[in-house]
Short mmCIF file of C-alpha atoms in Angstrom, two decimals:
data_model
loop_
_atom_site.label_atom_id
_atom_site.label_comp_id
_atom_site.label_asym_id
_atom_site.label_seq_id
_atom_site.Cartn_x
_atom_site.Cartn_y
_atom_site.Cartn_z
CA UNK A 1 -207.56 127.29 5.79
CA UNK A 2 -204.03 126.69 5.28
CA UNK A 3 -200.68 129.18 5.21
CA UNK A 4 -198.20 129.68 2.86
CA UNK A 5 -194.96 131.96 2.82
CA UNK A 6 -194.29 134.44 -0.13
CA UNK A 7 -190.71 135.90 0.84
CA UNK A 8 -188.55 137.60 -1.15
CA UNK A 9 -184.64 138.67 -0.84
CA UNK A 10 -185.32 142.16 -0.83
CA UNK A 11 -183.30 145.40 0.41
CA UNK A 12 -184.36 148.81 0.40
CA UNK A 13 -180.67 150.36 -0.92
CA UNK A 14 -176.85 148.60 -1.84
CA UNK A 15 -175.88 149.48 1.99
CA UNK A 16 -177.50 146.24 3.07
CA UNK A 17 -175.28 142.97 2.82
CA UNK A 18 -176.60 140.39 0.04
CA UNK A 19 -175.80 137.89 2.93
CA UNK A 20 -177.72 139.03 6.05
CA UNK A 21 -180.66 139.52 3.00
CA UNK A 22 -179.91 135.76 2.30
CA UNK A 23 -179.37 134.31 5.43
CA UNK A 24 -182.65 136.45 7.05
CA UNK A 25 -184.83 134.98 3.75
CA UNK A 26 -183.88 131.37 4.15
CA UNK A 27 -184.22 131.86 8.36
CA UNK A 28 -187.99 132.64 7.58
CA UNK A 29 -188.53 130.13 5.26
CA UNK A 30 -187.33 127.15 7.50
CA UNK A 31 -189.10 128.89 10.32
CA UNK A 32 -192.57 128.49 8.45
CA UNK A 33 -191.30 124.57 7.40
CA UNK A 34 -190.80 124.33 11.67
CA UNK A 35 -194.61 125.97 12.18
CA UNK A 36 -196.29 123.45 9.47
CA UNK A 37 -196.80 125.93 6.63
CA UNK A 38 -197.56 124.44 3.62
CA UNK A 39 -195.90 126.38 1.00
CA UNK A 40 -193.18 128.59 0.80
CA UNK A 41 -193.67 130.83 -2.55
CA UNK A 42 -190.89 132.27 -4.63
CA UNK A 43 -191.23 134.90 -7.14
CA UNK A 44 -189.82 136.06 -10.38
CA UNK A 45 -189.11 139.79 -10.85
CA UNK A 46 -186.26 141.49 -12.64
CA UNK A 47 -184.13 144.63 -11.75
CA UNK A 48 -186.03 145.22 -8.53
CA UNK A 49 -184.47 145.36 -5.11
CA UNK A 50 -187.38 145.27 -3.41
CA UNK A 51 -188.15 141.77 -5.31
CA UNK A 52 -184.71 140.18 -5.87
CA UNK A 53 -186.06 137.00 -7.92
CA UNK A 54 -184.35 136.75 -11.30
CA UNK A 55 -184.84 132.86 -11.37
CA UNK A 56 -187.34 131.23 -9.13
CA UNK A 57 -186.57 127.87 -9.68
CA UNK A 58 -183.13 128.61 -8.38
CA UNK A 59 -184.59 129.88 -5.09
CA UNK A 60 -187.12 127.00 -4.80
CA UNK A 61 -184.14 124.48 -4.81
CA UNK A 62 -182.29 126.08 -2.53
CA UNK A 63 -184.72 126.22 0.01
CA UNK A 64 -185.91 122.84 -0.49
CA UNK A 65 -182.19 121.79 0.44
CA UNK A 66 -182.63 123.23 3.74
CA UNK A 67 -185.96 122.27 4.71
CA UNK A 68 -187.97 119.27 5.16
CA UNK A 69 -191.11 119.01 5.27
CA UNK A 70 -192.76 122.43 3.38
CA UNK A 71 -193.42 122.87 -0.35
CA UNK A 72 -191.46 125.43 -2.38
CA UNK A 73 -193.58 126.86 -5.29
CA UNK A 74 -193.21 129.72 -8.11
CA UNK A 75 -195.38 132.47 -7.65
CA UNK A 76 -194.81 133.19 -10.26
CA UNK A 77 -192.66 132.70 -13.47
CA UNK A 78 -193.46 134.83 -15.66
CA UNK A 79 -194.45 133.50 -19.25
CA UNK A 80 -193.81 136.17 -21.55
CA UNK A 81 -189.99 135.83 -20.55
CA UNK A 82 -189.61 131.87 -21.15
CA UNK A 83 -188.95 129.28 -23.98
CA UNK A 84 -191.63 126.64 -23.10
CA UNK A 85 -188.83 124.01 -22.98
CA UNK A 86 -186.76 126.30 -20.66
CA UNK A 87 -189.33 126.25 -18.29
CA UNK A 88 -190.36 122.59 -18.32
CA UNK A 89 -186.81 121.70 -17.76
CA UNK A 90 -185.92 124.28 -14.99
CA UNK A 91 -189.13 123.25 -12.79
CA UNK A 92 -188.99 119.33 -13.00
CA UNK A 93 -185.16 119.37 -11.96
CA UNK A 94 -186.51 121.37 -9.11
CA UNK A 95 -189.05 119.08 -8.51
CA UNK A 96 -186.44 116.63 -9.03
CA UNK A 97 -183.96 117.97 -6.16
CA UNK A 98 -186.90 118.63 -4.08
CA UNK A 99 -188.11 115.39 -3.89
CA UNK A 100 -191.40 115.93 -5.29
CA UNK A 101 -192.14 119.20 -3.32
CA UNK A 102 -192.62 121.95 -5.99
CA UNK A 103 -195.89 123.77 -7.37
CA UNK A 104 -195.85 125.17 -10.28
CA UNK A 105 -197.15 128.63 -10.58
CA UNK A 106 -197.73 130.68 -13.95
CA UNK A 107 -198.99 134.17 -15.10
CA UNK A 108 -199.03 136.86 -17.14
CA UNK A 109 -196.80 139.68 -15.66
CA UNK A 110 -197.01 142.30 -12.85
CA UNK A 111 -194.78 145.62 -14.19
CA UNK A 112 -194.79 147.43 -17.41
CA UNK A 113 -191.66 148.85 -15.81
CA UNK A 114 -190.52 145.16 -16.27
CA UNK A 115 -191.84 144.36 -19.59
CA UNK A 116 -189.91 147.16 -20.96
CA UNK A 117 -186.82 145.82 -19.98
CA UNK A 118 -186.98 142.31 -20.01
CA UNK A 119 -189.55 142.62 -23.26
CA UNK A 120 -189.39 145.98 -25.03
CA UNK A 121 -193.13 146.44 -27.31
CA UNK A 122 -194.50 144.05 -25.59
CA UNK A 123 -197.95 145.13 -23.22
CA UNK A 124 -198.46 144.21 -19.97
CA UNK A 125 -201.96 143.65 -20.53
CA UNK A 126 -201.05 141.52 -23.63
CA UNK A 127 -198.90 138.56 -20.98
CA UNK A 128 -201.99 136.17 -20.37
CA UNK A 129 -201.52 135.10 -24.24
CA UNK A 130 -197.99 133.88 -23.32
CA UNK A 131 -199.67 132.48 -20.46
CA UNK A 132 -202.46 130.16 -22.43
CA UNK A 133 -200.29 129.20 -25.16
CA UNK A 134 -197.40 128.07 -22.59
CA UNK A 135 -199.30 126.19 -19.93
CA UNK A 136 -200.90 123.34 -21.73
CA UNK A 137 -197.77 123.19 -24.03
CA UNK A 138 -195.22 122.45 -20.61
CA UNK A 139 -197.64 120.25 -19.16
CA UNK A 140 -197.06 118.08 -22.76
CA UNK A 141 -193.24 118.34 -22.21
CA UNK A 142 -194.02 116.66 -19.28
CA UNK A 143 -195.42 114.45 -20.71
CA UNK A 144 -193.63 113.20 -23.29
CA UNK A 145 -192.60 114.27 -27.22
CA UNK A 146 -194.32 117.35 -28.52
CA UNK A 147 -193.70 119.87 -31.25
CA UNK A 148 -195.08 123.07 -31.32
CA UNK A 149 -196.20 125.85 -34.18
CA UNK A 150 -197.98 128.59 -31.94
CA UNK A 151 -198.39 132.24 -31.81
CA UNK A 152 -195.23 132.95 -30.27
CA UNK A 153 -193.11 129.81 -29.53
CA UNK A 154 -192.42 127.00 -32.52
CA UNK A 155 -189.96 124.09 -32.28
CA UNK A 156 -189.68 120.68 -33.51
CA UNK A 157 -190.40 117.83 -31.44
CA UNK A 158 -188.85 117.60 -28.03
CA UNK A 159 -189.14 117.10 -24.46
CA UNK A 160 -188.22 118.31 -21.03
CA UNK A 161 -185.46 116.98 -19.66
CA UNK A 162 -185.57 115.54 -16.84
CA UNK A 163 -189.54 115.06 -16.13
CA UNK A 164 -191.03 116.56 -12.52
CA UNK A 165 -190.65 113.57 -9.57
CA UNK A 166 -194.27 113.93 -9.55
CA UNK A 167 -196.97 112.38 -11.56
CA UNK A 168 -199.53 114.76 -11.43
CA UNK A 169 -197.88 118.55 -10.76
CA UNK A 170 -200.00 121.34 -8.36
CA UNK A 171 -200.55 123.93 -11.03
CA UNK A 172 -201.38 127.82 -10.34
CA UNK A 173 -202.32 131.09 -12.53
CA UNK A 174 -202.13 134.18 -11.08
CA UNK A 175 -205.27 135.86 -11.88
CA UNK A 176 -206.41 139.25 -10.67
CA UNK A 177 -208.65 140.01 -13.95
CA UNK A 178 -211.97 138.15 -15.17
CA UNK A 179 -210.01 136.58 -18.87
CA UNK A 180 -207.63 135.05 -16.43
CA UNK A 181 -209.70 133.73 -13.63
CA UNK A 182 -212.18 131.98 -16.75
CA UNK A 183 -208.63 130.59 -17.99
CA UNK A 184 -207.79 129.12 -14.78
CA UNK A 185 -211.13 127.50 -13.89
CA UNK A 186 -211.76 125.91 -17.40
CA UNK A 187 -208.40 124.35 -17.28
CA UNK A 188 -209.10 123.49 -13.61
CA UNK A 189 -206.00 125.04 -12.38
CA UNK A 190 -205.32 126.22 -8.66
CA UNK A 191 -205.91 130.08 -8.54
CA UNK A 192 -204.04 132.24 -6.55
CA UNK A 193 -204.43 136.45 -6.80
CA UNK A 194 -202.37 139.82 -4.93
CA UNK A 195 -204.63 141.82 -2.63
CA UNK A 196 -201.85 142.73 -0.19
CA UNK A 197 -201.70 145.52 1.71
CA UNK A 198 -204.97 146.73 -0.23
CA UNK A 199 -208.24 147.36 1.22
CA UNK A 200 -210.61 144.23 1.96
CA UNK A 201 -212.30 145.46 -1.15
CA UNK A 202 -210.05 144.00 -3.55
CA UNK A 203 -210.13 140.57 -1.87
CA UNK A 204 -213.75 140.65 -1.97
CA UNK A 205 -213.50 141.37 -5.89
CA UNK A 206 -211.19 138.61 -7.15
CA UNK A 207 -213.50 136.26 -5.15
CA UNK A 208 -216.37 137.55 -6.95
CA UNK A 209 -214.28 136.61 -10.11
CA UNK A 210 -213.77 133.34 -9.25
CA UNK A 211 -217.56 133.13 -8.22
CA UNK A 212 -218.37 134.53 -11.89
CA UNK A 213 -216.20 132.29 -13.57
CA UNK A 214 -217.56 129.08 -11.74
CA UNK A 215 -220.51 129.89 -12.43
CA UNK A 216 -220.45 130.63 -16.41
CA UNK A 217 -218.20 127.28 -16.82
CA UNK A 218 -219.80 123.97 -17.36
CA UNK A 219 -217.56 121.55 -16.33
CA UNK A 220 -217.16 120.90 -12.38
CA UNK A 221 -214.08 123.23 -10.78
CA UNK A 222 -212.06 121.44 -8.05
CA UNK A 223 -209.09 124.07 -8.13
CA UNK A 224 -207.86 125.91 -5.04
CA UNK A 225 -208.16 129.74 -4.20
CA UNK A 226 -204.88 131.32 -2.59
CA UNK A 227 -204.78 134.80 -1.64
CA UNK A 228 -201.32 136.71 -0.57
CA UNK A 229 -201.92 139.41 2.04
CA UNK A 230 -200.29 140.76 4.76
CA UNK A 231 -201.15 138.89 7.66
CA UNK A 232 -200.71 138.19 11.39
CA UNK A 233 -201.67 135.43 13.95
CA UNK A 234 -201.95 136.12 17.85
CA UNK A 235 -202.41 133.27 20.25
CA UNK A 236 -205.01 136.04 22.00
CA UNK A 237 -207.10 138.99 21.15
CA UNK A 238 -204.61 140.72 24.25
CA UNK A 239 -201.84 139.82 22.35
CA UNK A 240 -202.62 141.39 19.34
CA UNK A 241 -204.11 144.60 20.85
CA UNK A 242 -200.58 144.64 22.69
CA UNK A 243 -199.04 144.75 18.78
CA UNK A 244 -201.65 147.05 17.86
CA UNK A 245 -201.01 149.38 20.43
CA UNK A 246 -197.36 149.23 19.89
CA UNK A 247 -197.62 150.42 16.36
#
């Protein structure tokens, strides 16, 4: 098993200083590049304070300017609110700065609250076609020259400028229903899914999803499984009866 950071800048009201909420985010960040973390995860939300994440790309670079040894990842950009070409572009420059350090993570959209700002008619539930018709088409930019005449993106032949440092880029979905976890495992893409502060119920379901979808695909599935919850680490089982008890 291996542990990963998701941290957001986040404040509960305006009376907080943007700063502290800066400096405490980056702080935790280089404190889990000091422990031997492996990735530190930013997200991409929109007119949230609890999630303050308009660009994750921006956020990855940053902190891979102040660490050294962690990976800085998107999880995750959402596709529904991206040009294809925006997206290529704005990850491999942070792969770029990073020195080959960033995952790239992609799904379909958390809010409706969201959506109806950043994408007014469009469904929530309707994101993971954003999702399949971008994902192949960035890993082309990549790539090389590609034009495009999809469902919801066309363009003549281009490119991303400037291509990721790395040859062959860690690629997540964020999946918490069965059409995305069959996605992700017959594209052989790293899965990574929300239970949170849920009960041990939902983990157990989105692993059951993966299981399914493993098992209906033909092909072999050598992706990895990530799963963000609330967690905590004691050195002994007094120590964390001592937090327990302190609650």
């Amino acid at each position: 098993m291996k542990f990963h950071l998701a941290i957001n800048m986040e404040r509960t009201d305006d009376t907080t200083d943007m700063l502290a909420v800066r400096d405490h985010t980056l702080e935790m960040v280089k404190m889990a590049d000091a422990a031997g973390f492996e990735i530190a995860w930013a997200a991409e939300h929109h007119a949230l304070e609890m999630t303050i994440a308009p660009n994750p790309f921006h956020i990855m670079t940053w902190w891979a300017e102040n660490t050294q040894n962690i990976r800085v990842g998107a999880a995750v950009a959402n596709a529904a609110y991206w040009h294809p070409i925006k997206i290529a572009g704005e990850f491999a420059l942070a792969d770029l700065i990073s020195g080959g350090r960033a995952d790239f993570g992609l799904g379909s959209g958390a809010y409706q609250r969201e959506f109806d700002r950043m994408f007014p008619g469009l469904d929530q539930k309707d994101g993971y076609k954003y999702l399949q018709e971008m994902l192949p088409l960035v890993q082309k930019l990549w790539q090389g020259d590609v034009a495009h005449e999809g469902e919801h993106w066309q363009f003549p032949a281009a490119t991303s400028c400037p291509k990721p440092l790395q040859k062959d880029v860690p690629i997540w979905v964020a999946a918490r229903s069965p059409i995305t976890f069959d996605y992700a495992v017959q594209n052989n893409c790293n899965i990574m899914s929300w239970p949170l502060t849920m009960p041990f119920s939902e983990a157990q379901k989105y692993r059951e999803q993966l299981d399914a979808a493993i098992a209906a695909h033909d092909g072999p599935f050598t992706g990895r499984f990530a799963m963000m919850r609330h967690t905590a680490v004691y050195e002994t089982d007094q120590d964390r009866q001592t937090a327990i008890d302190a609650v």
